[in-house]
JSON list of C-alpha atoms in Angstrom, two decimals:
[
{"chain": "A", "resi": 1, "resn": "UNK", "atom": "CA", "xyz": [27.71, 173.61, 169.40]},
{"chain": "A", "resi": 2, "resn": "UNK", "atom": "CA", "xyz": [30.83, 175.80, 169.65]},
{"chain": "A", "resi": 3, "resn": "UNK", "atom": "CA", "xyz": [33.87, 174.68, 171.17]},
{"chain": "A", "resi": 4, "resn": "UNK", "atom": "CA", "xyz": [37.40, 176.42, 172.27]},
{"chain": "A", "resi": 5, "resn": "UNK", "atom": "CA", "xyz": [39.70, 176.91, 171.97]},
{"chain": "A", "resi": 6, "resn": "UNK", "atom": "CA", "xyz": [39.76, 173.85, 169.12]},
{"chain": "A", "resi": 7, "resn": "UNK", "atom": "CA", "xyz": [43.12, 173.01, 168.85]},
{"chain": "A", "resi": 8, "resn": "UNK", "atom": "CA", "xyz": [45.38, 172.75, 171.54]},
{"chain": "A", "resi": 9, "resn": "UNK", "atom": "CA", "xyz": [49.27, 172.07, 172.79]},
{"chain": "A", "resi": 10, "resn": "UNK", "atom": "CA", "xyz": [50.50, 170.10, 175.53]},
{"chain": "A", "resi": 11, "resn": "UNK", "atom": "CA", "xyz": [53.16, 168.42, 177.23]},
{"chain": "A", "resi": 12, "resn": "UNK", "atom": "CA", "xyz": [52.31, 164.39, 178.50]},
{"chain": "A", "resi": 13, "resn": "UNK", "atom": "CA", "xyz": [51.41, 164.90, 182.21]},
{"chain": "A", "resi": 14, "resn": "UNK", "atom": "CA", "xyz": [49.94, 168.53, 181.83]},
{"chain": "A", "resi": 15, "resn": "UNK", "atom": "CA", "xyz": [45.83, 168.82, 181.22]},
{"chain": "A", "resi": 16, "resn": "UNK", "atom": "CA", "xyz": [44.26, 171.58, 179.34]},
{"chain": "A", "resi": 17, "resn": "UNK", "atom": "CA", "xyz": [40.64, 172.91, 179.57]},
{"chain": "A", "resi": 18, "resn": "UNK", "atom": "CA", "xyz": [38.04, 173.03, 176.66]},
{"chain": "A", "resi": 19, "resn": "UNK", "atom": "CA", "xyz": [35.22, 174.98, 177.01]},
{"chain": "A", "resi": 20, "resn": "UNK", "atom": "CA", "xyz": [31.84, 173.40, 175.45]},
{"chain": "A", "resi": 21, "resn": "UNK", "atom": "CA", "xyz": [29.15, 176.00, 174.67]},
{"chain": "A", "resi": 22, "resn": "UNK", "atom": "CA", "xyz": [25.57, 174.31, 173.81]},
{"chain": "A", "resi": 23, "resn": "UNK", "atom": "CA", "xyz": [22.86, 176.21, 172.27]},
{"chain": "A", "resi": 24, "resn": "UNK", "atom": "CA", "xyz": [18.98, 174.57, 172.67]},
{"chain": "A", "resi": 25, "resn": "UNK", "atom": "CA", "xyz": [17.49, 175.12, 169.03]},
{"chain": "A", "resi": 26, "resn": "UNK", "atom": "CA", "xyz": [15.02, 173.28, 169.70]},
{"chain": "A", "resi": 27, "resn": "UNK", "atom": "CA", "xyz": [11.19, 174.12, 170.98]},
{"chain": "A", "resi": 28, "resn": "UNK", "atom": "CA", "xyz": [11.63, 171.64, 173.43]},
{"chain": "A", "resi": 29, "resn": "UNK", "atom": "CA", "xyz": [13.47, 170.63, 177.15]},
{"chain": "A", "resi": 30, "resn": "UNK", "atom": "CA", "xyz": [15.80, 168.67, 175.93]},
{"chain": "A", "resi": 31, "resn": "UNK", "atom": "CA", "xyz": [19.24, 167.22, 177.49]},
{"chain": "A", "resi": 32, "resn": "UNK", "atom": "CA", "xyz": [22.24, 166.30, 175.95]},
{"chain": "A", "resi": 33, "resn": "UNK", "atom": "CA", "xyz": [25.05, 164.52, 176.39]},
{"chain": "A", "resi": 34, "resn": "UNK", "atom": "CA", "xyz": [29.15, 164.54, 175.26]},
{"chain": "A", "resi": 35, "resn": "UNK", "atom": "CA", "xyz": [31.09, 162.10, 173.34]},
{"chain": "A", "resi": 36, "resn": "UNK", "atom": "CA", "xyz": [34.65, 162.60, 172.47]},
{"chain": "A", "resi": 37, "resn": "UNK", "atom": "CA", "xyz": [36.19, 160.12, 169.93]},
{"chain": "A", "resi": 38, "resn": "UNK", "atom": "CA", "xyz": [40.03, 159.97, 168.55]},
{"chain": "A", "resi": 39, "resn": "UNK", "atom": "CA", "xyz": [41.34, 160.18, 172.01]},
{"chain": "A", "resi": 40, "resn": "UNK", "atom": "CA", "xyz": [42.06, 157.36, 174.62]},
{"chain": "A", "resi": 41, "resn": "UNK", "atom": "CA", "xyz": [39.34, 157.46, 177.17]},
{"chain": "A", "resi": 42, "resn": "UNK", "atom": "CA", "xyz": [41.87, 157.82, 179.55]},
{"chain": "A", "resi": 43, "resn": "UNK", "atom": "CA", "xyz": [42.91, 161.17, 178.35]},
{"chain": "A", "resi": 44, "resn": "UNK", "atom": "CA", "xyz": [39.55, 162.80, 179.00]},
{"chain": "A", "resi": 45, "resn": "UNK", "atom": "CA", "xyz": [37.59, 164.05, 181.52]},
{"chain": "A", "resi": 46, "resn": "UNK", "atom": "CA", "xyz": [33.85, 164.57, 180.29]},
{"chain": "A", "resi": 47, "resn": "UNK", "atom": "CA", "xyz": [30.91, 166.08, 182.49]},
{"chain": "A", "resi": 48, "resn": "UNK", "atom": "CA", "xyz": [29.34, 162.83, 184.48]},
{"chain": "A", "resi": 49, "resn": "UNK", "atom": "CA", "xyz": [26.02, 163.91, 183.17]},
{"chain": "A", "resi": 50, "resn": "UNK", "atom": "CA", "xyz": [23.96, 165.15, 180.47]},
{"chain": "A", "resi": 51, "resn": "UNK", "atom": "CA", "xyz": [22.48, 168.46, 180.30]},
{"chain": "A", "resi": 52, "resn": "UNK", "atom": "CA", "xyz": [19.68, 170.26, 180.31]},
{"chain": "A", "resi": 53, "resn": "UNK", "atom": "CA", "xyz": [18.18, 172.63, 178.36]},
{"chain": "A", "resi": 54, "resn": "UNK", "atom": "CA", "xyz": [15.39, 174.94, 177.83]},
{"chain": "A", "resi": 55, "resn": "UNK", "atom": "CA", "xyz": [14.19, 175.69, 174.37]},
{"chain": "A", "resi": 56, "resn": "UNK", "atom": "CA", "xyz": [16.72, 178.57, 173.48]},
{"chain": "A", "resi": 57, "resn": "UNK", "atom": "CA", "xyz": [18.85, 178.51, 176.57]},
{"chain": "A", "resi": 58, "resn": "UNK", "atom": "CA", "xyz": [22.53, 178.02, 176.53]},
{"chain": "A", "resi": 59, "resn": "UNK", "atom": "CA", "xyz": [25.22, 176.12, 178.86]},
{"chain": "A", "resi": 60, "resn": "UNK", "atom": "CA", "xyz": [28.88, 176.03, 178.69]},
{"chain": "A", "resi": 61, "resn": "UNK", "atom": "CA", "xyz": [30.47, 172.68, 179.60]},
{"chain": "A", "resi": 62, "resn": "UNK", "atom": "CA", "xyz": [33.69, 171.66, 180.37]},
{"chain": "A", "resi": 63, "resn": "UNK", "atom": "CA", "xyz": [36.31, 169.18, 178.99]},
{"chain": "A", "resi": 64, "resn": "UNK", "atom": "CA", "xyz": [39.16, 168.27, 180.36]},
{"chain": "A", "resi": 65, "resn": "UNK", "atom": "CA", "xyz": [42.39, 166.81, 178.43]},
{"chain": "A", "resi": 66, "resn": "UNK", "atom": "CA", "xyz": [45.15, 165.49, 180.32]},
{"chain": "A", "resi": 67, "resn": "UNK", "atom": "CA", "xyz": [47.26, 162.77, 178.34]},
{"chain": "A", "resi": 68, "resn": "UNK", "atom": "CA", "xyz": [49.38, 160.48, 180.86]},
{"chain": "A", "resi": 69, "resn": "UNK", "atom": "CA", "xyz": [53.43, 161.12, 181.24]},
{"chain": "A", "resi": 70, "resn": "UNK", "atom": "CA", "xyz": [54.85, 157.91, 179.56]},
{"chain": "A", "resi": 71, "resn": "UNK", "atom": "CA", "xyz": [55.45, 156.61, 176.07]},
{"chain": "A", "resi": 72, "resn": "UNK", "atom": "CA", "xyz": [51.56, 155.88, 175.00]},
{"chain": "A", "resi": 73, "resn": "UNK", "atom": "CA", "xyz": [51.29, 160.16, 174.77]},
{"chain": "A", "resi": 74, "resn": "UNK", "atom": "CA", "xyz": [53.13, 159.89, 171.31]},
{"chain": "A", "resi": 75, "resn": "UNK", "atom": "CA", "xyz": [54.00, 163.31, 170.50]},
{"chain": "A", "resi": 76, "resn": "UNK", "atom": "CA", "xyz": [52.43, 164.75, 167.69]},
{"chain": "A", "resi": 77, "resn": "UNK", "atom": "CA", "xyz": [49.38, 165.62, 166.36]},
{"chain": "A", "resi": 78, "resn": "UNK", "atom": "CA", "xyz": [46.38, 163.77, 167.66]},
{"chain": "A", "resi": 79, "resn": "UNK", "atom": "CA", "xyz": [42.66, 164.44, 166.02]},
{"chain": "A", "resi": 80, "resn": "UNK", "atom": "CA", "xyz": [39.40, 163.68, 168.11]},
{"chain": "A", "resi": 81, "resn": "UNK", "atom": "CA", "xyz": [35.39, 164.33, 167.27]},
{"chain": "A", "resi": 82, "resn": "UNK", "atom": "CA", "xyz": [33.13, 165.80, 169.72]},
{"chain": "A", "resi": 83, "resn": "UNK", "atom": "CA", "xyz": [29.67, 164.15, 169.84]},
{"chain": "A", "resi": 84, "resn": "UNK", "atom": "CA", "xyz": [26.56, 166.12, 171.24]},
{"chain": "A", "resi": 85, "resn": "UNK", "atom": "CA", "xyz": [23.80, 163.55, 171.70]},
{"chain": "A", "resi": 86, "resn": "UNK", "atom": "CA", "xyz": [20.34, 164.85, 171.70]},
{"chain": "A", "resi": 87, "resn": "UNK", "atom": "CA", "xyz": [18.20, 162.96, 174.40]},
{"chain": "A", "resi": 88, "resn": "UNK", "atom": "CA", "xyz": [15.08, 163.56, 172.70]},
{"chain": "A", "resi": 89, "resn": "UNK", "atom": "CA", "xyz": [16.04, 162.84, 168.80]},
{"chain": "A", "resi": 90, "resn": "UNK", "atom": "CA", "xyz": [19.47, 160.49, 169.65]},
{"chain": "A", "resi": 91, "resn": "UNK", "atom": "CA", "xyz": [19.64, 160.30, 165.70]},
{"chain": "A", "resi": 92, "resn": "UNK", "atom": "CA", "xyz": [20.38, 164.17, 165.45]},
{"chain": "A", "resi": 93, "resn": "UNK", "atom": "CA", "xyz": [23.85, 165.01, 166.23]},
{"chain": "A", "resi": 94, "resn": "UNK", "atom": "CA", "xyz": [26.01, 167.78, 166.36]},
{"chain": "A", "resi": 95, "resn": "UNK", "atom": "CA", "xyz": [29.89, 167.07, 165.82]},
{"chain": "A", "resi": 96, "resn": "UNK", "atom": "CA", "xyz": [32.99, 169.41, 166.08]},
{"chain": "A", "resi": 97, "resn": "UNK", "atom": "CA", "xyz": [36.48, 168.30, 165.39]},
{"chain": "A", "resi": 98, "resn": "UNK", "atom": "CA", "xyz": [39.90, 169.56, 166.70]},
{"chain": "A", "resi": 99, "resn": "UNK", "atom": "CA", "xyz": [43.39, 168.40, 167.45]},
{"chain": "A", "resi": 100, "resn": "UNK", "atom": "CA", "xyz": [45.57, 167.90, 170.47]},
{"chain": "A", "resi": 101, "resn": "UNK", "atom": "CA", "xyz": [49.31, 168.84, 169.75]},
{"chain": "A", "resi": 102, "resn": "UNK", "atom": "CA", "xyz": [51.36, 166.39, 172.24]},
{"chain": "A", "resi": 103, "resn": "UNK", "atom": "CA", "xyz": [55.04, 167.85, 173.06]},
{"chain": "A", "resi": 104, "resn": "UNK", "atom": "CA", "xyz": [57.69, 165.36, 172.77]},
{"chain": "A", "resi": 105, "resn": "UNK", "atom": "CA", "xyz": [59.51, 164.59, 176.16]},
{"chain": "A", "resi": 106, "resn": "UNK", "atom": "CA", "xyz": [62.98, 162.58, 176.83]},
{"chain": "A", "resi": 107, "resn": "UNK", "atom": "CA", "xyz": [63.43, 159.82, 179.70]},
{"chain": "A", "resi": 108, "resn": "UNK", "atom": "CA", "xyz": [65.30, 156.69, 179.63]},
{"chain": "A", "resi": 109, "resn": "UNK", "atom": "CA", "xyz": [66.39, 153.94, 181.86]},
{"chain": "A", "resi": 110, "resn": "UNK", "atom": "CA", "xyz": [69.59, 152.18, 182.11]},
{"chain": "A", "resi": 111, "resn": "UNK", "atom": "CA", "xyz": [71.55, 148.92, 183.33]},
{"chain": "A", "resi": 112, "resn": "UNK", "atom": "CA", "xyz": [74.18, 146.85, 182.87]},
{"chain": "A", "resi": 113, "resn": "UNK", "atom": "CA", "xyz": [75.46, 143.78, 183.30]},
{"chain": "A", "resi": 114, "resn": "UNK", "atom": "CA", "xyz": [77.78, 142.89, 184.93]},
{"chain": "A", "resi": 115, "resn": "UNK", "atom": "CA", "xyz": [79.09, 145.47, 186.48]},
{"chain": "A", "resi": 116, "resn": "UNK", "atom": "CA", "xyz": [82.54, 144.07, 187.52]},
{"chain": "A", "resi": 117, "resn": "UNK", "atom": "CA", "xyz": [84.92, 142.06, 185.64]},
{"chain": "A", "resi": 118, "resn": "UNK", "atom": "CA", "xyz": [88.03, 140.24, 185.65]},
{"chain": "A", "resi": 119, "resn": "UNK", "atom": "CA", "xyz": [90.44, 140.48, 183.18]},
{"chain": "A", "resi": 120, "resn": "UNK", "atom": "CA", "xyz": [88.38, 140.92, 180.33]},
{"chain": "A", "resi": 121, "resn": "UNK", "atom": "CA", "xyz": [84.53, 140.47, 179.70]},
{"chain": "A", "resi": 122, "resn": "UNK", "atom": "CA", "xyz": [81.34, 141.38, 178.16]},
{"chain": "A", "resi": 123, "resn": "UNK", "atom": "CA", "xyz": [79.22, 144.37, 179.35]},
{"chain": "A", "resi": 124, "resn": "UNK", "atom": "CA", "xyz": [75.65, 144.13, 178.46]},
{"chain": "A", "resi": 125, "resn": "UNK", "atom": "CA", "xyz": [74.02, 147.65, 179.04]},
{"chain": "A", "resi": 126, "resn": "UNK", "atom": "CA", "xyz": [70.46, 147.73, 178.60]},
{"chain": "A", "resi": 127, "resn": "UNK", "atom": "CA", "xyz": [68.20, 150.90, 177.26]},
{"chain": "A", "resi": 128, "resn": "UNK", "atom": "CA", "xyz": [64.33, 151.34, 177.72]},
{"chain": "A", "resi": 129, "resn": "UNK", "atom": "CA", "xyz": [62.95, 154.62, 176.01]},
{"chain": "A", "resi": 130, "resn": "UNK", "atom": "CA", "xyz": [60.41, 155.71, 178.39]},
{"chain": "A", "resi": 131, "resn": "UNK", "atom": "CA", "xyz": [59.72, 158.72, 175.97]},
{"chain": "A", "resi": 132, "resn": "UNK", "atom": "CA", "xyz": [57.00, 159.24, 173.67]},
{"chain": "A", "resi": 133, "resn": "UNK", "atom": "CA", "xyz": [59.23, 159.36, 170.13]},
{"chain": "A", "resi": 134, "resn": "UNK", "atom": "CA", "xyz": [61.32, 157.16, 168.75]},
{"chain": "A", "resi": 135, "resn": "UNK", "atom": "CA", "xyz": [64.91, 158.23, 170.24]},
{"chain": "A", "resi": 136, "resn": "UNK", "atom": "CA", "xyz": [68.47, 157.76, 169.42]},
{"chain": "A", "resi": 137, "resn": "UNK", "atom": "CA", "xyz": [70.55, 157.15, 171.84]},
{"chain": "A", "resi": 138, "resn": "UNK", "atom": "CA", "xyz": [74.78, 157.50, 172.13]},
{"chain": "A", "resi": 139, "resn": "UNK", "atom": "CA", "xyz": [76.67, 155.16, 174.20]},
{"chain": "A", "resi": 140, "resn": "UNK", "atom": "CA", "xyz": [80.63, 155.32, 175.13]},
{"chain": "A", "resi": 141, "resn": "UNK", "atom": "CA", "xyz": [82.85, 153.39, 177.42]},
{"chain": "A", "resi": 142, "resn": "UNK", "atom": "CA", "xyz": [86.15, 155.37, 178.47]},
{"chain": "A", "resi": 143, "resn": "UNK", "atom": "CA", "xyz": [87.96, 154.90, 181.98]},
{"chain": "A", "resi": 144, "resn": "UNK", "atom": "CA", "xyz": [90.00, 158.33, 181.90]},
{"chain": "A", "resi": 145, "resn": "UNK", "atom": "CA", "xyz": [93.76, 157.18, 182.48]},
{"chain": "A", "resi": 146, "resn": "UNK", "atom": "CA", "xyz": [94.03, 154.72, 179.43]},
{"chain": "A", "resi": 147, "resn": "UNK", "atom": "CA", "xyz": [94.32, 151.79, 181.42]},
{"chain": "A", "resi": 148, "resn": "UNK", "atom": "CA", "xyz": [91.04, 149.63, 180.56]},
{"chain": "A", "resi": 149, "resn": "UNK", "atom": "CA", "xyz": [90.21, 149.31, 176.82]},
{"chain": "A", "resi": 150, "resn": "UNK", "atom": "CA", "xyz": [86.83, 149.59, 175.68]},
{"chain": "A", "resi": 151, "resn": "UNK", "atom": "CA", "xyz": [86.24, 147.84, 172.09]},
{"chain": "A", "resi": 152, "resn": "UNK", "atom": "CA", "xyz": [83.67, 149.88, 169.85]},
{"chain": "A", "resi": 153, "resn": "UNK", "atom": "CA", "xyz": [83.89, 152.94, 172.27]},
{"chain": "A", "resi": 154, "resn": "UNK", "atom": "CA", "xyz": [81.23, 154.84, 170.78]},
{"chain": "A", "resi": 155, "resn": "UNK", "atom": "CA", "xyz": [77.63, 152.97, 169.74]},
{"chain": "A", "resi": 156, "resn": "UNK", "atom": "CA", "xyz": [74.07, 154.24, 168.64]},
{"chain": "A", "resi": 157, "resn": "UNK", "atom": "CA", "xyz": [70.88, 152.92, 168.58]},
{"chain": "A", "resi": 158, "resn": "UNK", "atom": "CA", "xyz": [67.48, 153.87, 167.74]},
{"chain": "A", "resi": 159, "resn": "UNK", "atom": "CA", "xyz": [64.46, 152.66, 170.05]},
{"chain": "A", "resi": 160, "resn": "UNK", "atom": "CA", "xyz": [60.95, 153.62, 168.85]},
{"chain": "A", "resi": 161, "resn": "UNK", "atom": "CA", "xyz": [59.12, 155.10, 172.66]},
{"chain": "A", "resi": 162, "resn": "UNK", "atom": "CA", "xyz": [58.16, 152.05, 174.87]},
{"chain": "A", "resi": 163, "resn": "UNK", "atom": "CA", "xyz": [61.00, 150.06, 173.83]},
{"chain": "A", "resi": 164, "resn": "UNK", "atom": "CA", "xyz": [64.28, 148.56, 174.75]},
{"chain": "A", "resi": 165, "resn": "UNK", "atom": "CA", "xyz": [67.42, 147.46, 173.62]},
{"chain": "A", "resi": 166, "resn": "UNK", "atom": "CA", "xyz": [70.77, 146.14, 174.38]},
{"chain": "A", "resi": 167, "resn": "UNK", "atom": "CA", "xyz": [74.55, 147.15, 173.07]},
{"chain": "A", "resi": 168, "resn": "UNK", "atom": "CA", "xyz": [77.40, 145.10, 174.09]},
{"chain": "A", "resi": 169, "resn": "UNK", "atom": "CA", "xyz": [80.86, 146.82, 174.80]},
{"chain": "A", "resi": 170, "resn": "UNK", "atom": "CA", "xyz": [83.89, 144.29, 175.05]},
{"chain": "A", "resi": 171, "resn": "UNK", "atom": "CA", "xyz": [86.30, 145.32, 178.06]},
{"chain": "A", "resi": 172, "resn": "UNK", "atom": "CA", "xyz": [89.40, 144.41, 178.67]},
{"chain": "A", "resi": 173, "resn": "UNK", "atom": "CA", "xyz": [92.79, 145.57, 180.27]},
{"chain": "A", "resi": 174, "resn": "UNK", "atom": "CA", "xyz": [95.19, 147.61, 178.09]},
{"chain": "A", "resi": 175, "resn": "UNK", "atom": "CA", "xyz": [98.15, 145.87, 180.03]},
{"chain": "A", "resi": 176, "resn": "UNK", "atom": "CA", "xyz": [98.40, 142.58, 181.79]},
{"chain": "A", "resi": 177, "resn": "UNK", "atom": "CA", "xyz": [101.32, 142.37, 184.19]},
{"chain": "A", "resi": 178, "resn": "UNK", "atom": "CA", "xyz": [103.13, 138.95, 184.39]},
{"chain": "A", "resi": 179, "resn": "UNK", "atom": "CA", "xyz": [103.30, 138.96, 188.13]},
{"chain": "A", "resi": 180, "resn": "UNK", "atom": "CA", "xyz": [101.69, 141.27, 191.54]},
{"chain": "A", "resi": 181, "resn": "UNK", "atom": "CA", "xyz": [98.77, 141.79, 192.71]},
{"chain": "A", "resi": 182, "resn": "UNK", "atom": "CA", "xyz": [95.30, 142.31, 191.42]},
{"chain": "A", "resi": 183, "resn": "UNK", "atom": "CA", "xyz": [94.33, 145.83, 190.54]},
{"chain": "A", "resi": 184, "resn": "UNK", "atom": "CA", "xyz": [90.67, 147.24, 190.19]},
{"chain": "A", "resi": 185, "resn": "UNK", "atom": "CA", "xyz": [90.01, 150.12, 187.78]},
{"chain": "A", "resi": 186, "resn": "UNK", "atom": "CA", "xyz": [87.10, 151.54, 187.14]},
{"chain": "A", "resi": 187, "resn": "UNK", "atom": "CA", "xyz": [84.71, 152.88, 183.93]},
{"chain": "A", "resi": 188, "resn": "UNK", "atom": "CA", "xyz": [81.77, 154.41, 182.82]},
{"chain": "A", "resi": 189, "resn": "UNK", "atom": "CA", "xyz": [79.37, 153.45, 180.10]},
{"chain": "A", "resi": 190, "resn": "UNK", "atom": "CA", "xyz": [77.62, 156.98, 179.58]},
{"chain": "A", "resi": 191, "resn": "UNK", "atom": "CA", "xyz": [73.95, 157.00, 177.90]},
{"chain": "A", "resi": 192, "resn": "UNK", "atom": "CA", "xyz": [72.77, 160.12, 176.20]},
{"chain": "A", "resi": 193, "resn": "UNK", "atom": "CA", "xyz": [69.79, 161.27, 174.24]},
{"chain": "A", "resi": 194, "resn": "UNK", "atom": "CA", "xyz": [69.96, 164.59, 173.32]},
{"chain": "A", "resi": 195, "resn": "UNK", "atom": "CA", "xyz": [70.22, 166.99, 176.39]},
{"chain": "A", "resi": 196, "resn": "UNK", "atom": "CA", "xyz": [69.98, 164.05, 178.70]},
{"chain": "A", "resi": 197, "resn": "UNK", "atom": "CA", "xyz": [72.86, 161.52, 180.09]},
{"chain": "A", "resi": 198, "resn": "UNK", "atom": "CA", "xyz": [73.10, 159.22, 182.66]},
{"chain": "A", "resi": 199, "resn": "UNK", "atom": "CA", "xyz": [75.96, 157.27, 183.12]},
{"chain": "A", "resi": 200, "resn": "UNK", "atom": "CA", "xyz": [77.11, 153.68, 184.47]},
{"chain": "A", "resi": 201, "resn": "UNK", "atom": "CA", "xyz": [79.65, 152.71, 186.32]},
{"chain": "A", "resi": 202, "resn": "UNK", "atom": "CA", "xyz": [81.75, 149.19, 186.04]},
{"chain": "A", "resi": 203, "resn": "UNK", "atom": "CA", "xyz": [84.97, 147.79, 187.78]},
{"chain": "A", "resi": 204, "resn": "UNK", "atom": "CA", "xyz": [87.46, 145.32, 185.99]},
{"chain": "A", "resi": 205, "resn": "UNK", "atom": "CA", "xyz": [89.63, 143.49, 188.05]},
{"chain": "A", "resi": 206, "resn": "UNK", "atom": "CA", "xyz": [93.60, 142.70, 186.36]},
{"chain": "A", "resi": 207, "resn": "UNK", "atom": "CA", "xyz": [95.05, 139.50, 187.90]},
{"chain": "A", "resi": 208, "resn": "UNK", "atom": "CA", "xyz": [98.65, 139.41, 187.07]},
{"chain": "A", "resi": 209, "resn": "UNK", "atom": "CA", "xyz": [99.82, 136.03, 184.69]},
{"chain": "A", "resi": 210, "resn": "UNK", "atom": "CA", "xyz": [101.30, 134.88, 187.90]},
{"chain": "A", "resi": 211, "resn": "UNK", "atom": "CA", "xyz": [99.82, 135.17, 191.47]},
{"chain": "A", "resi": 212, "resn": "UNK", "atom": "CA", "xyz": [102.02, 137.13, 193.88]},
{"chain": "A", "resi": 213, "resn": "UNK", "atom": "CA", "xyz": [102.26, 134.85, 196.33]},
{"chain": "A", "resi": 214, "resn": "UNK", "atom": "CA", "xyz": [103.59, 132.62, 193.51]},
{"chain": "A", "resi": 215, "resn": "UNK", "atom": "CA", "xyz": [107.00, 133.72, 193.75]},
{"chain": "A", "resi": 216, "resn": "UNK", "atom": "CA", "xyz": [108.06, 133.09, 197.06]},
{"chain": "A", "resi": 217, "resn": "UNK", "atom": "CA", "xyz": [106.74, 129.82, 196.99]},
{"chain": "A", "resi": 218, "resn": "UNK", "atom": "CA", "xyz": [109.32, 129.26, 194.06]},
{"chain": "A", "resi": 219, "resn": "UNK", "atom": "CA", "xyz": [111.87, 130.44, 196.18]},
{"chain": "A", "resi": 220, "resn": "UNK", "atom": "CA", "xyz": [111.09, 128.50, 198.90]},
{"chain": "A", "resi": 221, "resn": "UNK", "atom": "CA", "xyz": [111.61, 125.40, 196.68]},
{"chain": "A", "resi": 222, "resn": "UNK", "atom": "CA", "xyz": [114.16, 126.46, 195.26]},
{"chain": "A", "resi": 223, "resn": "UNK", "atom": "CA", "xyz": [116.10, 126.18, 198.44]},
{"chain": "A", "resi": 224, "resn": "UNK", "atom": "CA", "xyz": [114.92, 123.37, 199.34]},
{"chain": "A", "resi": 225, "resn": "UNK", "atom": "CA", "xyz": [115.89, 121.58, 195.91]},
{"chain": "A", "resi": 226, "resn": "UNK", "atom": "CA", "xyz": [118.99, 123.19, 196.61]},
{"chain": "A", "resi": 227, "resn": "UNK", "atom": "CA", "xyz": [119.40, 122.33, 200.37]},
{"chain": "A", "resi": 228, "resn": "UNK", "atom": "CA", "xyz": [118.71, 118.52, 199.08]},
{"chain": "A", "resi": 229, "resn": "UNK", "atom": "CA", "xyz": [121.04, 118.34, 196.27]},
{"chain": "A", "resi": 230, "resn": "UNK", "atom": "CA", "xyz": [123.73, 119.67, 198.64]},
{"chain": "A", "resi": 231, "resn": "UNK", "atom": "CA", "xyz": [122.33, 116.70, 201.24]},
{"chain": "A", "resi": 232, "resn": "UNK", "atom": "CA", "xyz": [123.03, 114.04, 198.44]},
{"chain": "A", "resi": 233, "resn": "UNK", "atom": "CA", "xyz": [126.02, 115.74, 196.93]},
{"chain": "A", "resi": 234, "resn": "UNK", "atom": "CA", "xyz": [127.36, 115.43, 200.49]},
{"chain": "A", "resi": 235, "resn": "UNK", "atom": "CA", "xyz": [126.50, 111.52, 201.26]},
{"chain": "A", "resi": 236, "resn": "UNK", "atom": "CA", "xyz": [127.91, 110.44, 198.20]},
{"chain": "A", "resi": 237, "resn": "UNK", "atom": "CA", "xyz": [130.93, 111.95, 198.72]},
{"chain": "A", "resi": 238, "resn": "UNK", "atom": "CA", "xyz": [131.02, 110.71, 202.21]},
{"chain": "A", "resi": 239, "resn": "UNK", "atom": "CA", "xyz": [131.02, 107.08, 201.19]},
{"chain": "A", "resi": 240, "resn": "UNK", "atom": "CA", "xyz": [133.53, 108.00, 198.17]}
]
């Protein structure tokens, strides 16, 4: 048996042809069959059945090799043993070996939580390697003008492919007025892994110390404290 080519390269998601040639040494008909071990089953596409051949005749099979796009293709070197089964003498065997080079590939999903605030608060963002090699990721909260402050702006993790993590950023507001209205301002928690980002975007909400409508409300009473101390100021001085 004679395989090629023996060793191959791939990226997860692509498939890749190898070419089986089988020789009949025997002085028999005889069939045979293909077994591929070291790979996931999965992975490989073998002829559905068994072949046969004349004493001295030859037959070229294919296999085909096409590891999945997610993070069980772990890049890197992968061996596997082909099998060829004799029909007539299943104890005689003929065995070739070879290796399948995965290519390593980036992708990553994000979220966080929550995405709005008031005040201050904690943002949970979440990170799931959907690669197939451990990755390290780079996380960093900014809002461009200064105005919300991001604790710890700049994080990194590691994830091994398949898995997730979390990373908490503390946000807050660089300036809290004492009175007004609420203002919304918005940031971005950007994720990157090498040449590939995504970012997320949050909103924190300042409420001034006191409300805006606060203040005329004070007024009002105010004037009327004032309005009834003038009332009893005024009756008192009557009867006087």
């Amino acid at each position: 048996v004679v395989i090629h080519p023996t060793n191959i390269e791939l990226s997860p998601g692509q498939s890749s042809e190898i070419q089986v040639e089988l020789l009949n040494h025997s002085g028999i008909v005889d069939h045979f069959t293909l077994k591929l071990e070291g790979l996931p089953p999965s992975w490989v596409m073998l002829p559905e059945s068994s072949v046969k051949l004349m004493p001295g005749a030859q037959s070229s099979l294919p296999i085909t090799i096409q590891p999945p796009k997610n993070s069980s293709a772990r890049s890197g070197q992968h061996r596997y043993r082909l099998l060829v089964v004799s029909q007539s003498s299943p104890s005689e065997q003929a065995a070739v070996s070879g290796t399948v080079q995965i290519r390593p590939f980036t992708q990553f999903a994000i979220d966080m939580r929550p995405k709005q605030l008031t005040n201050n608060g904690l943002c949970r963002v979440l990170v799931r390697n959907d690669g197939n090699f451990d990755a390290t990721f780079s996380l960093s909260g900014d809002d461009g003008a200064n105005v919300v402050q991001v604790e710890q702006q700049t994080q990194q993790i590691t994830i091994p492919a398949g898995g997730k993590n979390t990373v908490d950023f503390q946000v807050s507001s660089a300036e809290r007025p004492f009175t007004g209205n609420p203002r919304t301002h918005p940031f971005t928690i950007q994720v990157s892994s090498g040449p590939e980002s995504q970012t997320l975007q949050g909103q924190l909400t300042t409420k001034p110390i006191l409300p805006g409508w606060l203040i005329p409300v004070f007024g009002i009473l105010i004037v009327i404290l004032c309005v009834s101390l003038a009332v009893v100021y005024a009756t008192y001085s009557g009867r006087g």
